[in-house]
Amino acid sequence: MQLYDPYDYPLYRPPSEAYSLILQVTIGCSYNRCVFCGMYQTKKFHIKPIETIKKELAMFAEHYRHIDKVFLADGDALSAPTEFLVSVLDAITAAVPQCKRVSCYATHLNIRQKSPEELKLLASKGLTLLYLGVESGDDETLKFIRKGTTAHELITLSHKVGDAGMDLSATFILGINGAERDNTQHAIKTGNIISQMYLTYVGLLTLRLEDGSYLTKEAAEGRYTVVGIEEVVRELKIILENIHTEQMKAPVIFRSNHASNFLTLKGTLPQDRDVLLEQVNRVLKRGVYPEHRKYYL
Ligand code: SF4
């Protein structure tokens, strides 16, 4: 079969899926309401026909010999009906038997809507990692960004994922409230929620205004101001200070190495919390200046 480009662009994946096969099974995001997100504003959400997906898989399997991980795009592939996802996972096993892991983005709504049995079934078929944008542990911030959920629900949903035998990777956004709103509560409660959620990975991002997002329009009209680097690093410090290591039940890999971040941190919680905090304090003590675009420790 001739190699062709099957993708509906723009196409996104988590940084950690850089070497995975991207299999687009849904188009867009079924939620599409978060104020900071412009990723899928140009797309109308729909599910791709299973026959199209099988054809693409056969083509990828013929041309790429070393596929060991598959990422299901777009924005919340978990929103698709369980029966459909089982067909996709079975097709992956048939076409790429050497595949060791399948993952996808998920929203709180997707996880809420799936029963524990459905999640277990999907995990048994190979879908063993979900990426969830939590963004904040603060209910006021979650309301501001129109996340449509609460910190309490996010904690509960994370344990539902863990009980099903899946790993969960959560992202949080530094500077999300902008200069007009309270970022301290956002940081304190984000530290708290990291301590209480079932998580395998935590990734910190820094807010960037994306084309097409509501916040970008608000900023253009003077109602939203992106915070400076020093404020972002201060938030990072408060988050780390408010991670209650004694509440953490399992190791969590902690990263702030996304391209959007000024300060790159890597460690495993709970044991590296104090070392990470010390690194942030050192940077704050030295001084953070606007001309610092990136800081590697
Ligand atoms: S952040 Fe995630 S859930 Fe929110 S609109 Fe963007 S893709 Fe959808």
XYZ file of N, CA and C and ligand atoms in Angstrom, residues 28-41 75-76 105-108 133 135 146-147, ligand 1:
80
model
N -10.922 16.717 16.643
C -11.323 17.813 17.526
C -11.447 17.383 18.974
N -12.108 18.254 19.748
C -12.349 17.974 21.171
C -13.841 18.068 21.415
N -14.411 17.071 22.064
C -15.872 17.064 22.274
C -16.283 18.117 23.302
N -15.334 18.614 24.077
C -15.636 19.632 25.101
C -15.415 21.039 24.512
N -14.185 21.311 24.142
C -13.822 22.537 23.401
C -14.257 23.854 24.049
N -14.261 23.900 25.396
C -14.741 25.114 26.056
C -13.691 25.803 26.934
N -12.529 25.191 27.138
C -11.550 25.775 28.056
C -11.046 27.109 27.489
N -11.026 28.138 28.330
C -10.774 29.496 27.818
C -9.363 29.724 27.284
N -8.421 28.892 27.719
C -7.022 29.093 27.315
C -6.665 28.296 26.067
N -7.562 27.423 25.620
C -7.218 26.433 24.595
C -7.734 26.835 23.217
N -6.813 26.843 22.263
C -7.223 27.150 20.900
C -6.964 25.986 19.960
N -6.575 24.842 20.556
C -6.065 23.730 19.741
C -7.057 23.219 18.695
N -8.315 23.120 19.083
C -9.270 22.468 18.171
C -10.411 23.401 17.758
N -10.157 24.713 17.849
C -11.216 25.683 17.525
C -11.647 25.584 16.062
N -8.219 15.492 20.617
C -8.247 16.079 21.951
C -8.822 15.259 23.074
N -9.751 14.358 22.776
C -10.279 13.484 23.832
C -10.846 12.204 23.201
N -5.499 11.403 25.082
C -5.967 12.496 25.935
C -7.362 12.121 26.411
N -7.694 12.605 27.618
C -9.046 12.385 28.144
C -9.500 13.661 28.838
N -10.788 13.851 28.931
C -11.311 14.955 29.744
C -11.988 14.364 30.976
N -12.262 15.226 31.949
C -12.985 14.770 33.148
C -14.341 14.179 32.756
N -5.789 17.071 31.340
C -5.468 18.467 31.676
C -6.254 18.852 32.910
N -5.081 21.319 35.107
C -4.773 22.754 35.055
C -4.631 23.420 36.428
N -13.333 27.692 32.787
C -14.468 26.900 32.259
C -14.091 25.430 32.072
N -13.492 24.884 33.107
C -13.075 23.476 33.022
C -14.264 22.548 33.241
S -7.871 21.921 27.076
Fe -8.429 19.837 26.491
S -10.557 19.633 27.166
Fe -10.116 21.815 27.143
S -10.817 22.493 25.121
Fe -8.608 22.038 24.949
S -8.506 19.915 24.234
Fe -10.589 20.256 25.009
